[in-house]
Every structure is written in structure tokens, then in C-alpha cells.
Short mmCIF file of C-alpha atoms and ligand atoms in Angstrom, two decimals:
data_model
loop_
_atom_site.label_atom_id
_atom_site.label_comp_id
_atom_site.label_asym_id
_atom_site.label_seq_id
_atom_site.Cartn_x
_atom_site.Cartn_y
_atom_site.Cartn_z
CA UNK A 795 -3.95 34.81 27.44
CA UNK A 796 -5.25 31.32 27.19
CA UNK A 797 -5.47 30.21 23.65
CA UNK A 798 -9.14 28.58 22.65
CA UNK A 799 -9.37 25.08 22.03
CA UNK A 800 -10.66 23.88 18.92
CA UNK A 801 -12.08 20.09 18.81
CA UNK A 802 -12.99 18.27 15.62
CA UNK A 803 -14.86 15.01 15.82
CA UNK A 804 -14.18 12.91 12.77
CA UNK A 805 -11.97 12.67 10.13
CA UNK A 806 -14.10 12.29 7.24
CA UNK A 807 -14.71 14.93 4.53
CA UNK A 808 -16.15 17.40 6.58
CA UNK A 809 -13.59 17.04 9.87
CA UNK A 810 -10.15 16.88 7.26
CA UNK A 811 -11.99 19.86 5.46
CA UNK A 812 -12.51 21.82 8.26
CA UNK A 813 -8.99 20.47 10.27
CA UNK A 814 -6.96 21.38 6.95
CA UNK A 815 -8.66 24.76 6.64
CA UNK A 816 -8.06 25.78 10.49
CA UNK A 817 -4.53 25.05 10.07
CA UNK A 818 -4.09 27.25 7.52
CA UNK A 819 -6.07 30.19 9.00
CA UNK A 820 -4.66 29.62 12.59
CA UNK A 821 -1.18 30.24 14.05
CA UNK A 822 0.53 27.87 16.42
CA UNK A 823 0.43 30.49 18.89
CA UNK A 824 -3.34 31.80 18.31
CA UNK A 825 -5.67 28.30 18.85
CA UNK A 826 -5.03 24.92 20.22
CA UNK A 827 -6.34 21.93 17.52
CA UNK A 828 -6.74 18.65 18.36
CA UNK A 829 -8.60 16.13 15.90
CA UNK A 830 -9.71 13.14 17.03
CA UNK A 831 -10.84 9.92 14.91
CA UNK A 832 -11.13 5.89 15.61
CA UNK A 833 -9.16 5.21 13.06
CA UNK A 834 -5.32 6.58 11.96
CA UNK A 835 -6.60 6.85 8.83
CA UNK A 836 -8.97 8.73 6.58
CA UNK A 837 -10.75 7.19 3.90
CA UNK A 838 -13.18 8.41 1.04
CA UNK A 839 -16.53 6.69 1.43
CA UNK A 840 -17.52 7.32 -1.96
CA UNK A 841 -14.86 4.66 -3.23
CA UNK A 842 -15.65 2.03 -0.69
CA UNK A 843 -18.51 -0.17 -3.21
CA UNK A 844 -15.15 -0.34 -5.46
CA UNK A 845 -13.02 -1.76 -1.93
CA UNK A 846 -16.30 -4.01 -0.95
CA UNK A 847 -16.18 -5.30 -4.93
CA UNK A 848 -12.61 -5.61 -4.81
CA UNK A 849 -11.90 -3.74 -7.65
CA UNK A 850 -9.72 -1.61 -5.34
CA UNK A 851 -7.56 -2.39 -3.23
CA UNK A 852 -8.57 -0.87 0.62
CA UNK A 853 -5.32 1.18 1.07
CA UNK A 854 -5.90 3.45 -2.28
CA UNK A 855 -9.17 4.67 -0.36
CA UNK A 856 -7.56 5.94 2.95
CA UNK A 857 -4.77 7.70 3.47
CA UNK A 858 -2.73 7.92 6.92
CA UNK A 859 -4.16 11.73 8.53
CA UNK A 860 -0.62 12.12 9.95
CA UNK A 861 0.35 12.58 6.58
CA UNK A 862 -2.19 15.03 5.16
CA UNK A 863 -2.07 17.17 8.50
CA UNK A 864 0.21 19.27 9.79
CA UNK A 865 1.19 17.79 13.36
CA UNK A 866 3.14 20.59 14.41
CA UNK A 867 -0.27 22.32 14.33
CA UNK A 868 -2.90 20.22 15.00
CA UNK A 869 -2.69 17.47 17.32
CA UNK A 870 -4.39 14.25 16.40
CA UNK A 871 -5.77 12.14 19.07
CA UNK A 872 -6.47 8.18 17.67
CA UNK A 873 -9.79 7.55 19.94
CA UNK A 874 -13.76 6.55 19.71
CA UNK A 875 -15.52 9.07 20.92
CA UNK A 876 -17.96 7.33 23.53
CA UNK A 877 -20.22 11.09 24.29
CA UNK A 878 -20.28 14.84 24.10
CA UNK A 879 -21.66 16.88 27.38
CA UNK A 880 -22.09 20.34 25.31
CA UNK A 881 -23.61 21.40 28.90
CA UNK A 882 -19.34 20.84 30.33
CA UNK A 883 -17.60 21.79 26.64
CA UNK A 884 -16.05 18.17 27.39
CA UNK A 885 -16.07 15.77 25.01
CA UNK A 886 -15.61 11.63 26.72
CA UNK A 887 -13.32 9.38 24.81
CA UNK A 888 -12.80 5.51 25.03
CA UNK A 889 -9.34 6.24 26.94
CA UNK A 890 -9.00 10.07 27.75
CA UNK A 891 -11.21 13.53 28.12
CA UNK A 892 -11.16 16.45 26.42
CA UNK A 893 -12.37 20.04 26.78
CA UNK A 894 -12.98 22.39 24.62
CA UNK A 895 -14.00 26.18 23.57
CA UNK A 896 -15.20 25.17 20.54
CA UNK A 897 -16.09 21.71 19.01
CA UNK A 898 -16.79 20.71 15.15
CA UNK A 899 -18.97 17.43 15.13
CA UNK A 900 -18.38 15.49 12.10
CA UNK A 901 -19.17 11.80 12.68
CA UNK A 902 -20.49 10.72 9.69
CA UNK A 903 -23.50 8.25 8.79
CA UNK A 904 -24.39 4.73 9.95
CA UNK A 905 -26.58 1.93 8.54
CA UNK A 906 -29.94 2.37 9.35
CA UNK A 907 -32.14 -0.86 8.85
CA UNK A 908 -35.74 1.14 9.28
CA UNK A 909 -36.45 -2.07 11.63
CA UNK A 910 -36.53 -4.83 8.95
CA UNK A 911 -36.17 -7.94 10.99
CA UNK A 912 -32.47 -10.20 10.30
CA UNK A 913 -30.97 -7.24 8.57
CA UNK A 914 -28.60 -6.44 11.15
CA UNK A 915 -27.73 -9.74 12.25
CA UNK A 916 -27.49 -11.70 8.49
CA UNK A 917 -26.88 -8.70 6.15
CA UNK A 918 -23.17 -6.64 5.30
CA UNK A 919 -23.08 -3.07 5.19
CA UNK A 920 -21.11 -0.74 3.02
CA UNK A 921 -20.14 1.66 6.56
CA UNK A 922 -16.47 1.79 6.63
CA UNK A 923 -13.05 0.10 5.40
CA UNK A 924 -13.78 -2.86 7.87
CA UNK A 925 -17.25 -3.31 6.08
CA UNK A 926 -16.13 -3.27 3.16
CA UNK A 927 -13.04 -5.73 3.41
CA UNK A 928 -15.20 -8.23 4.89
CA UNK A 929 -17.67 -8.11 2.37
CA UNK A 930 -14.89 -8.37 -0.39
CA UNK A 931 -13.64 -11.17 1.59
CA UNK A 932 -16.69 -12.66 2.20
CA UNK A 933 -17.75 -13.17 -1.35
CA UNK A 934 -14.23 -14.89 -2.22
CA UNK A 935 -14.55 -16.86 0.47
CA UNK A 936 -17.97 -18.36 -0.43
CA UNK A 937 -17.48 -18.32 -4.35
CA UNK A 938 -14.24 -20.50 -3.22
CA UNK A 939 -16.29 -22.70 -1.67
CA UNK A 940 -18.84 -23.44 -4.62
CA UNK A 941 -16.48 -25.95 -6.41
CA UNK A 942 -17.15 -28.05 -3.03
CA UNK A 943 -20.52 -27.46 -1.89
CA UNK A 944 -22.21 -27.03 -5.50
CA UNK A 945 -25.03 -25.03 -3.62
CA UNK A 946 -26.49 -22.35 -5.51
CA UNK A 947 -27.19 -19.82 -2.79
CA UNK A 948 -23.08 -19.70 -2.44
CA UNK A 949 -22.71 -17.58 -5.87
CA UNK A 950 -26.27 -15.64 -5.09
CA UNK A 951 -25.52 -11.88 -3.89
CA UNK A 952 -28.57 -10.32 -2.92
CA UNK A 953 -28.24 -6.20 -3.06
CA UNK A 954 -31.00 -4.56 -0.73
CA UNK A 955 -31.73 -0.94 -2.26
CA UNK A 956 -31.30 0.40 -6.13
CA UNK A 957 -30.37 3.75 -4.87
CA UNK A 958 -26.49 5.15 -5.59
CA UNK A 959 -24.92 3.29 -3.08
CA UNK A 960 -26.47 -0.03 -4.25
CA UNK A 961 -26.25 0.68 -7.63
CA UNK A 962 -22.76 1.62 -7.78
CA UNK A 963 -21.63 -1.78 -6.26
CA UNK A 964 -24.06 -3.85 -8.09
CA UNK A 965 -21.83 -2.45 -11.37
CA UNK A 966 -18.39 -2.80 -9.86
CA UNK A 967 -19.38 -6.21 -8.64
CA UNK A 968 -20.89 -7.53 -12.20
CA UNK A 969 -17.52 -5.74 -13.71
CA UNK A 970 -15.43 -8.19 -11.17
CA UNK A 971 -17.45 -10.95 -11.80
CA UNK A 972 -15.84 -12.97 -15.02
CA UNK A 973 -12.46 -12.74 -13.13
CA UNK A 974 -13.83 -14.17 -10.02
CA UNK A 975 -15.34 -17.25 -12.30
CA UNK A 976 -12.23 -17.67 -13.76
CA UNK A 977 -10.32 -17.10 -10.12
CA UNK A 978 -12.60 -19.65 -8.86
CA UNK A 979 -13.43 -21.93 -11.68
CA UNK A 980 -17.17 -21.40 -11.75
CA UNK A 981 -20.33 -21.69 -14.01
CA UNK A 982 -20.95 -18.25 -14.95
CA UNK A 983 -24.48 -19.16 -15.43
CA UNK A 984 -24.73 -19.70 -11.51
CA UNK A 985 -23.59 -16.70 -10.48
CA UNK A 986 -26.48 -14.08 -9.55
CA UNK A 987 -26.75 -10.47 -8.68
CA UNK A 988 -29.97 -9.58 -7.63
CA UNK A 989 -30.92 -5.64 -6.63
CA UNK A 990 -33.89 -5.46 -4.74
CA UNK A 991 -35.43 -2.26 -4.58
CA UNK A 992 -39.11 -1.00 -2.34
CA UNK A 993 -39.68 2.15 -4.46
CA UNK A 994 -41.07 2.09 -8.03
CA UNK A 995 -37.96 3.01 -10.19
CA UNK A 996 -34.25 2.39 -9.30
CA UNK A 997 -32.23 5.42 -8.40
CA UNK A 998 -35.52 7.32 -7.10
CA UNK A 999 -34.91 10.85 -7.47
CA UNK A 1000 -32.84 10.44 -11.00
CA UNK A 1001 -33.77 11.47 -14.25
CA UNK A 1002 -35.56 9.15 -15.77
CA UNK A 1003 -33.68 8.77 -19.08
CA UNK A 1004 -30.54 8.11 -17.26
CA UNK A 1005 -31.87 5.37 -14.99
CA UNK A 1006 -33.35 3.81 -17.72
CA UNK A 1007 -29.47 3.86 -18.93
CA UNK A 1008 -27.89 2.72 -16.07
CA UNK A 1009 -30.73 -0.07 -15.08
CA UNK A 1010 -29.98 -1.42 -18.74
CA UNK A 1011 -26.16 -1.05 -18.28
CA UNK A 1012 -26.40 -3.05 -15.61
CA UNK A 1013 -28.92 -6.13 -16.94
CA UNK A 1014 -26.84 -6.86 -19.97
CA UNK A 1015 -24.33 -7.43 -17.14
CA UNK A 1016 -26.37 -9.86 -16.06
CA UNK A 1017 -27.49 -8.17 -13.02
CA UNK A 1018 -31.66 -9.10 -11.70
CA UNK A 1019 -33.73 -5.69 -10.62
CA UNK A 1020 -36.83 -6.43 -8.32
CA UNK A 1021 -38.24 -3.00 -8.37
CA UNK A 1022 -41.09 -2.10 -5.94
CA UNK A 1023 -40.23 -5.31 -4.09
CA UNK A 1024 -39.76 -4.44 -0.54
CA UNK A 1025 -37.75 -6.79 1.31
CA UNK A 1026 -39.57 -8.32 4.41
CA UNK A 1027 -37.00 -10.52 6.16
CA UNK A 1028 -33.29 -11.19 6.59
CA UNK A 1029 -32.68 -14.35 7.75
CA UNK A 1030 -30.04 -17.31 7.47
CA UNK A 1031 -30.73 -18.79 4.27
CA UNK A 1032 -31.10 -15.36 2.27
CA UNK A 1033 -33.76 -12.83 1.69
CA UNK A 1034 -38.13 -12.62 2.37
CA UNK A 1035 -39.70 -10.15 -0.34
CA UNK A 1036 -42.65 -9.21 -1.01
CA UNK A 1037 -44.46 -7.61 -4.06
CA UNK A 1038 -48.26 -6.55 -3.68
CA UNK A 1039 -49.07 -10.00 -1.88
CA UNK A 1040 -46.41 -12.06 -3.64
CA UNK A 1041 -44.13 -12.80 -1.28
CA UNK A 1042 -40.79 -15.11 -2.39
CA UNK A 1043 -37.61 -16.30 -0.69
CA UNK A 1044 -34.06 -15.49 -2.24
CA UNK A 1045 -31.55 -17.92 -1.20
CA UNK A 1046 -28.50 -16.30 -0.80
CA UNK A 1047 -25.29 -16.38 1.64
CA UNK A 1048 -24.51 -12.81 0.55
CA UNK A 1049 -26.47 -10.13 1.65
CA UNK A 1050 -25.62 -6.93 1.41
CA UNK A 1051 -27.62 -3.91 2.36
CA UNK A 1052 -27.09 -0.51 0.58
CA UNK A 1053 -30.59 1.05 1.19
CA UNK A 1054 -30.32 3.70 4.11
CA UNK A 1055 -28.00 5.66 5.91
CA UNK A 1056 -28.88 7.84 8.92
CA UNK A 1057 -26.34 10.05 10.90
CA UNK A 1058 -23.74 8.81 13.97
CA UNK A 1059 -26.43 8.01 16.81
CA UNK A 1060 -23.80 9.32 19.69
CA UNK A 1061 -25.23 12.48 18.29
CA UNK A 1062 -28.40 12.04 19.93
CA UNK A 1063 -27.12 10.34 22.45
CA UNK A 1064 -24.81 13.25 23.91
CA UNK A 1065 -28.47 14.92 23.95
CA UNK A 1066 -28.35 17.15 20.97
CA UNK A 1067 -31.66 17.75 19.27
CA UNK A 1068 -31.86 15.70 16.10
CA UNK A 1069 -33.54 13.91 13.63
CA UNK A 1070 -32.14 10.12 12.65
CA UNK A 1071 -28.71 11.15 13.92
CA UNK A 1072 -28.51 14.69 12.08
CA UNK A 1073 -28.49 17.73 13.67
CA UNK A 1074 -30.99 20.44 12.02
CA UNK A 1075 -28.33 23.30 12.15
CA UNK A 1076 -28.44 27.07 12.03
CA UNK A 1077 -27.67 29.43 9.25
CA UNK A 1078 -24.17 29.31 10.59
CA UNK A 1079 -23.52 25.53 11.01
CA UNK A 1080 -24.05 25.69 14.66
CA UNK A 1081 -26.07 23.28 16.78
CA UNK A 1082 -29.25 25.26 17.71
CA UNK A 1083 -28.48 26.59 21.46
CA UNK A 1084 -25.02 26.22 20.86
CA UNK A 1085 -23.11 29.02 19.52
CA UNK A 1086 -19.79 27.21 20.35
CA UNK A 1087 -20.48 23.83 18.49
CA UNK A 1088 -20.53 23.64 15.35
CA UNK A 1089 -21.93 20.34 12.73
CA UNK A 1090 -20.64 19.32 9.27
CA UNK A 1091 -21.11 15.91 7.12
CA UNK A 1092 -23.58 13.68 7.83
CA UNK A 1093 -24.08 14.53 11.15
CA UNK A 1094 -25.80 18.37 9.64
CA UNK A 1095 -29.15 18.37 8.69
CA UNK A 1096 -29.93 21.47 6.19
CA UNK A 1097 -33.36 22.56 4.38
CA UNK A 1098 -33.28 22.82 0.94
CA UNK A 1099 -35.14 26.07 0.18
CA UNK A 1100 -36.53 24.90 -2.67
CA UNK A 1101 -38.57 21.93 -1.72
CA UNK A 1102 -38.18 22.08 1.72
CA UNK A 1103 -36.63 18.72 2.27
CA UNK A 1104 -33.42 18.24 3.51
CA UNK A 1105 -30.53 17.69 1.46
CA UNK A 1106 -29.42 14.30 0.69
CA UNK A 1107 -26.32 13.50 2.80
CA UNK A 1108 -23.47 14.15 0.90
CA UNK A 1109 -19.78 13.90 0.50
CA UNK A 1110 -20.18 17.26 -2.26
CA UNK A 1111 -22.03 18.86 0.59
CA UNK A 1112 -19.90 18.02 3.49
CA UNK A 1113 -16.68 19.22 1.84
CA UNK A 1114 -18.47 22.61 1.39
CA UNK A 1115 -19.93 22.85 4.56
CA UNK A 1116 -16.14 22.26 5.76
CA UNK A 1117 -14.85 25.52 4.44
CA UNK A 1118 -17.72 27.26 6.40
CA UNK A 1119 -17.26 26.07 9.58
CA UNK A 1120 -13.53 26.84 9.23
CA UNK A 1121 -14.36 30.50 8.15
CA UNK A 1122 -17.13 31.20 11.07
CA UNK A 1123 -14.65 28.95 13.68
CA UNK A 1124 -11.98 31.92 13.08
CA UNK A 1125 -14.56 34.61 12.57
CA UNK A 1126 -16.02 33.38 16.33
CA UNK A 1127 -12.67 33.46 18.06
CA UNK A 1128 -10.85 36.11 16.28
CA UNK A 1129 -14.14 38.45 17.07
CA UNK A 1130 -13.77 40.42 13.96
CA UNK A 1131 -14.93 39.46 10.95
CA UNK A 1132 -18.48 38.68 9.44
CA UNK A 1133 -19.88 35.00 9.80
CA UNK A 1134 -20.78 33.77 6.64
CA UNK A 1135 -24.61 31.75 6.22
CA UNK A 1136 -24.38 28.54 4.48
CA UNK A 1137 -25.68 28.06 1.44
CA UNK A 1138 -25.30 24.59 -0.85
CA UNK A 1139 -23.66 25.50 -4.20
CA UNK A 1140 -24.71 21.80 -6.16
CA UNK A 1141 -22.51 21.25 -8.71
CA UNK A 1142 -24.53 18.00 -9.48
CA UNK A 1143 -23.67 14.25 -8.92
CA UNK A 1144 -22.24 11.80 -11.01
CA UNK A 1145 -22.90 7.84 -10.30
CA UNK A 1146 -20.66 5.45 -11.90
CA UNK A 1147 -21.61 2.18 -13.36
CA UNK A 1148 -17.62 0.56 -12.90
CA UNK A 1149 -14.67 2.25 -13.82
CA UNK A 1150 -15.52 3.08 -17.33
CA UNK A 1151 -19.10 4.36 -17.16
CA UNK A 1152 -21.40 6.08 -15.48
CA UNK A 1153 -24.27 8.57 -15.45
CA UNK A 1154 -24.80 12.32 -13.84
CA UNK A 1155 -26.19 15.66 -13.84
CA UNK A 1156 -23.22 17.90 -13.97
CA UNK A 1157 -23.90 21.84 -14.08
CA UNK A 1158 -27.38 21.16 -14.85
CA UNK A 1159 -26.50 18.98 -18.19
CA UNK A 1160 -26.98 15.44 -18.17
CA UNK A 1161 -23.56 12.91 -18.91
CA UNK A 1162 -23.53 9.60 -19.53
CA UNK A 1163 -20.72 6.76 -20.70
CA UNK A 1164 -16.80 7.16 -20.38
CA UNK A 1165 -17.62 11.28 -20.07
CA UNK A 1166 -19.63 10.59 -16.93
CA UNK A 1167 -16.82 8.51 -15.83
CA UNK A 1168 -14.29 10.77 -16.88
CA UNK A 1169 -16.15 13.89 -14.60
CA UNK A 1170 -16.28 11.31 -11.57
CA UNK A 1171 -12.80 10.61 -11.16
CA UNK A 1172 -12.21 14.55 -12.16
CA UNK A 1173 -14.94 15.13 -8.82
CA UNK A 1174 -12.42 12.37 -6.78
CA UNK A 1175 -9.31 14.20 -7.73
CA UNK A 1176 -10.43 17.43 -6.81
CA UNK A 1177 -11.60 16.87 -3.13
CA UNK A 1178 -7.98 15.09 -2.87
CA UNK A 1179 -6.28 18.65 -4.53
CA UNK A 1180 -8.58 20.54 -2.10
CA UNK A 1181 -7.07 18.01 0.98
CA UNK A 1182 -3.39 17.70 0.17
CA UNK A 1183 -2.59 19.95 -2.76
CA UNK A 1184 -1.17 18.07 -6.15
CA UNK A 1185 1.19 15.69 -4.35
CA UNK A 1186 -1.95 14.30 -2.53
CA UNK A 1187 -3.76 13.54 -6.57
CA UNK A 1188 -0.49 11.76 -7.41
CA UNK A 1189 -0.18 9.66 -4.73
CA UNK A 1190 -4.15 8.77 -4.83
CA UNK A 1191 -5.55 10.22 -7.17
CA UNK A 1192 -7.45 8.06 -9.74
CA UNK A 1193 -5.40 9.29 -12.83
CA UNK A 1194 -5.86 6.11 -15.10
CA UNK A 1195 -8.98 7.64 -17.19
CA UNK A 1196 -9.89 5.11 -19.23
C1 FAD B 2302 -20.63 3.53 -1.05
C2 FAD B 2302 -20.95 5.02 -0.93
C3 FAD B 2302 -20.83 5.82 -2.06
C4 FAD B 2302 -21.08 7.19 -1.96
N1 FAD B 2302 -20.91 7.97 -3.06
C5 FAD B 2302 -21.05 9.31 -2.97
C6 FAD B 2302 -20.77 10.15 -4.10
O1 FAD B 2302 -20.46 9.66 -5.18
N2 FAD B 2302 -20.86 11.49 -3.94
C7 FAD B 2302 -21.20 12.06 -2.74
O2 FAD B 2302 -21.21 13.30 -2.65
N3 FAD B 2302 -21.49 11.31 -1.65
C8 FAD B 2302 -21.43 9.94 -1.73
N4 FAD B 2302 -21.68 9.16 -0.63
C9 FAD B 2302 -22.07 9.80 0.64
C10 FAD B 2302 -20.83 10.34 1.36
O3 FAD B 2302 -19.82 9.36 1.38
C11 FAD B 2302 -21.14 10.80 2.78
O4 FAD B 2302 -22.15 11.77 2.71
C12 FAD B 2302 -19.87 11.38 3.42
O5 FAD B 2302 -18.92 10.38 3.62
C13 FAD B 2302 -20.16 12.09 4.75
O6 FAD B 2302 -18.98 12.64 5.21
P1 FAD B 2302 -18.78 13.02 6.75
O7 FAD B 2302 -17.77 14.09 6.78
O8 FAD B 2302 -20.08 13.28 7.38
O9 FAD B 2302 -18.19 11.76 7.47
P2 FAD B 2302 -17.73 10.30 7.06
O10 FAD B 2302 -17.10 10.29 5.73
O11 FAD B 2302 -18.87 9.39 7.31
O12 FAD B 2302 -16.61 10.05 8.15
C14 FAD B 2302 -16.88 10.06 9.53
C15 FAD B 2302 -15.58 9.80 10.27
O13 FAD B 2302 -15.83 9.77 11.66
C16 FAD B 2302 -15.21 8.62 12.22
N5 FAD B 2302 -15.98 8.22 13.39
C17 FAD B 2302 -17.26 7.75 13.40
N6 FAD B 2302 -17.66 7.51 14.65
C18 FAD B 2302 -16.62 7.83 15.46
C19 FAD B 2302 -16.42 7.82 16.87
N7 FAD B 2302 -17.37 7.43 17.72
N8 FAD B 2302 -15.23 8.22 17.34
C20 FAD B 2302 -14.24 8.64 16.52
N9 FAD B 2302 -14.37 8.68 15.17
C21 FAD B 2302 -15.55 8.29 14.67
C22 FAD B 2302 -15.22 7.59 11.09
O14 FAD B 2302 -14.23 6.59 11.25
C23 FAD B 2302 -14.92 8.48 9.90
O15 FAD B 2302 -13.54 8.67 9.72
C24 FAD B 2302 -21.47 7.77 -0.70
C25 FAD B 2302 -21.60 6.94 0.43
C26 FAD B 2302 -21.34 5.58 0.32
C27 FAD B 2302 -21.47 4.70 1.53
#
């Protein structure tokens, strides 16, 4: 009998979730997987503020997927994916084809700009490892350059967006900044970090007693809030925003925005039904109309019964929604067996303020200082035991805790 071929799209938490749980529930002889990615490496997102600060080094946020999956097992494929005809089961790749019986899309998020002129030409994003690096190396580069030019916009980062992305790097960037004065021999006074954010609070959606926390964290640090400044413009010099009718210009030659995510667009593009890149799934994790695809990550969007909004795209959530595709993938081709519904178990979310603070809701209770830090790196450890077992914590795992 022909074994079924099982595709994964994406090696990010959901597609290494899902790939490491199909290798364990799958013989050699029983199922046929193949994971493809663009890169030979996997990397966790949720570290890559710390990689675009540079208070971590790149290579302690991916690991090489050869070495957290079994190859005499799965087969991994190094490729973009460039479209998926669901209508064919064949998935198009930049240098090869694929078919499959059943396909797990997990391509993760993009930046999405909501159409604010300059942003994608003039401003960084925090997307990837590549991102990241350059932005690291982008700020050295122009702090460097200060003790030359003496122009003020050089030492000016502008942060677009107070939510957890952007607050997380504004405090790993204001923790980096008095060795980067001393690295570059700098007036501390001149150096700037400015966080502009549209809605009325920073970290909408937080409590307010811990954003009140982390917003004052962060100003004795010297970092500037604009709250319920929207920014207009992107251009060469810096930054247009506006609040009510004042509008100002920030000169900066750092601009980085942190304000919006949507999911991979090649989902829409292969013709799937979604919204911003997201795929509203079934009960099941399947694409609606598809019984033989199935969505995790970014790329799922799921209703939150209790307010009927979707839930925030999540590395928590995609690890979760991992061990349910896995499970339904082997219930599907093994016929027997029940599929099992997804349903979000929220544990809560921690957001750290540098390496040695943070705030969080964790199990309902609120945390804040070194034990919100603590519970972060404890969160970071854990998906890494759930990857690779101990071995994988020690070689990556963030065990310096204070
Ligand atoms: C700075 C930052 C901090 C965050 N912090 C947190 C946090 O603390 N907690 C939390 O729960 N969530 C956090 N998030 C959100 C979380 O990282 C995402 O929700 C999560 O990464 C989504 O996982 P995913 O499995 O959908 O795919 P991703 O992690 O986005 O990975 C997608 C993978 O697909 C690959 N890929 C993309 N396109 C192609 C293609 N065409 N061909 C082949 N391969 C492709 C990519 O290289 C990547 O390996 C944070 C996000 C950012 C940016």
C-alpha cells in the first residue's frame, strides 16, 4: 500500500511542534514526512527584540532543524515555498514540487504596515533573524558614525507601536544603551528612544496597573512615550506624527516598526479563504473545505468564545495548536481514533522589560519584577523541553536567572 504523505510548511513553533510530534506517533514504514522551510534553521521569534537589541547574540535564537529532527524520519526540504494548489494536493517550491495527502500550513506572520506611507521603504521590522541582525547592525553602524557627523538624528531611534513587541525592544534597547555610549564614545544625553504609540495607553489590552509599571520602568530608562500619537509618515529624515491636529516631525535614521503583524500572504495567495493572511479554521484545525489541510501558528485564525474576537497570534497558542494537528493528522490517516476539537488552554503571557524584569498575567495572578522575569525564561525553557527534550534547554536554554 502506498504510504500517505505528510507536508509541513514552516518550521516555526507550530511546524517543529507538529513535525516533532508526527515523528513520534508515526513509523518509518506507516507515513512519508517531509518539512520544508527557507531557512536551515529554526528560530524563536519571541527572542528576536533581544537579537535586534543585541543583547543576544543571533545564533542562541535558532537552532539548526537537522539537529532537533529526526532525519531518518522526516525528510527536510531547505526551500521558499512560492504557492499551494489545495485543488492538485501540490504544493510549488522556488526549485522543486511536491505532492501531498495531507499538508500542515504553518508560515508564520509578516509586517503589516496598515498602508502608512514610507513605512515599508524607510522603516526596519522585527520579522525574522535577517531583520533583526540588520537592525542590530544598523544602530552600531550609525551610533559609530555620531563621533563624525555630530547629527542628532544619528543616536534618535524612533519605535512605531507600544504594544509587546515594541515594548519589549524599547527595554532591551535602553538596557544596551550605556554600553553602546561607552562602545562608541557618546553623549548619553543625545541618545533618544522614542515609542510612538496610536491607541490611548501602551500595551492596549494589559492590565492597567502593570502598564503603568512597565511604561515607568521604561522612562526612568530614559525612554520618550507618545501615546495616542498616530504616526502619519515614514520618510527619509525620520518620522510624521500627529496628535489631535498637532502634527510634528521626529528626526531619526532609525526607524523601527513593531506595531502590526498579519499572517504569510502566500496564504491567500494559493486561494485559501482568509482574513489578513490567517485562515479562519474549523473545530479541527482544518482549512474550511479542506479536510486534508490542516493550519497552525500564525497562519490559524480561531474565535475566542468569550468575546468573540480572535485570539491574538501567538507563539503559546501555536505550540498548542501543534499537538492537535499532530493528534487529528494520525487520527485522519490511521482511520481509527476520535479527532480531538481545539480548544486554547491560556496559561497567560509574560512581557519582559530586559533580562531582569518584566510584567505578566500568569494563571490568572498578576507578576511583576525579577519573578516575571524568572516565569519568562521558565515559559522559553519549556517550549525548548517540549522541542528537544533536556539536552535541547542546555544547549539553549536561557538558564542564567538573574
Ligand atoms: C519580537 C516578538 C516577540 C514576541 N513575543 C511573544 C511572546 O513573548 N509570547 C508569545 O506567545 N508570542 C510572542 N510573539 C508572537 C509569536 O512569535 C508568533 O505568534 C509565533 O512566532 C508564530 O509562530 P508560527 O508557528 O506561526 O510561525 P513563525 O514562528 O512565524 O515561523 C514561520 C516559519 O515559516 C518560515 N517561512 C515563512 N515563509 C516561508 C516560505 N514562503 N517558504 C518556506 N518557509 C517559510 C519562516 O522562516 C519561519 O521559520 C512575539 C513575536 C515577535 C515578533
Amino acid at each position: 500500500m502506498r504510504k500517505p504523505k505528510i507536508v509541513v510548511l514552516g518550521a516555526g513553533y507550530g511546524g517543529m511542534i507538529t513535525t516533532v510530534r508526527l515523528q513520534k506517533m508515526f513509523s518509518v514504514s506507516e507515513a512519508d514526512i517531509t518539512l520544508v522551510n527557507n531557512n536551515s534553521y529554526h528560530y524563536q521569534t519571541t527572542w528576536l527584540h533581544e537579537n535586534a537589541a543585541g543583547t543576544l547574540h543571533h545564533d542562541k535564537t535558532r537552532l539548526n532543524i537537522k539537529d532537533v529532527i529526526d532525519t531518518s524520519k522526516v525528510q527536510f526540504i531547505q526551500d521558499t515555498v512560492v504557492d499551494i494548489k489545495p485543488a492538485e494536493k501540490r504544493v510549488i517550491l522556488h526549485n522543486s514540487e511536491l505532492e501531498y495527502d495531507y499538508l500542515v500550513v504553518g508560515l508564520g506572520f509578516e509586517s503589516e504596515t496598515f498602508g502608512i506611507k514610507g513605512l515599508k521603504e524607510h522603516a526596519f521590522s522585527i520579522a525574522n533573524i535577517n531583520g533583526a541582525r540588520q537592525i542590530r547592525d544598523h544602530i552600531e553602524y550609525m551610533f559609530s558614525l555620531y563621533p563624525i557627523e555630530k547629527r542628532d538624528e544619528l543616536l534618535t531611534v524612533v519605535v512605531g507601536g507600544a504594544g509587546f513587541t515594541g515594548i519589549e525592544f524599547v527595554a532591551e534597547l535602553a538596557n544596551r544603551v550605556p554600553e553602546l555610549v561607552e562602545e562608541y564614545d557618546l553623549p548619553r544625553e543625545k541618545v533618544r528612544i522614542v515609542c510612538v504609540e496610536a491607541a490611548p495607553t501602551a500595551l492596549p489590552g494589559f492590565d492597567p496597573e502593570l502598564v503603568e509599571y512597565a511604561v515607568k520602568h521604561l522612562e526612568k530608562k530614559g525612554v520618550e512615550f507618545r501615546i495616542g500619537t498616530a504616526i502619519k509618515e515614514a520618510t527619509e529624515d525620520g518620522i510624521i506624527v500627529a496628535k489631535g491636529d498637532d502634527v510634528e516631525e521626529i528626526k531619526s535614521e532609525t526607524v523601527v516598526w513593531a506595531a502590526g503583524v498579519r499572517g504569510n500572504s502566500l496564504v491567500e495567495q494559493s486561494g485559501f479563504e482568509a482574513m489578513r493572511g490567517r485562515i479562519k479554521v474549523d473545530e479541527y484545525m482544518r482549512a474550511p473545505g479542506h479536510d486534508d489541510v490542516f493550519i497552525v501558528g500564525d497562519s490559524a485564525l480561531i474565535i475566542n468564545p468569550e468575546n468573540d474576537r480572535p485570539y491574538p497570534p501567538t507563539a503559546q497558542i501555536a505550540i498548542q495548536e501543534g499537538y492537535n494537528v499532530a493528534h487529528n493528522i494520525a487520527v485522519t490517516v490511521r482511520g481509527k481514533g476520535e479527532l480531538e476539537k481545539f480548544s486554547f488552554d491560556n496559561k497567560g503571557t509574560v512581557c519582559s522589560l530586559g533580562h531582569d524584569d518584566g510584567i505578566g498575567v500568569v494563571f490568572g495572578k498578576k507578576v511583576f519584577g525579577w519573578k516575571a522575569s524568572v516565569m519568562k525564561k521558565v515559559i522559553d525553557n519549556r517550549y525548548l523541553f517540549l522541542l528537544g527534550g533536556p539536552l535541547l534547554v542546555l544547549k539553549k536554554g536561557k538558564l542564567k536567572f538573574f
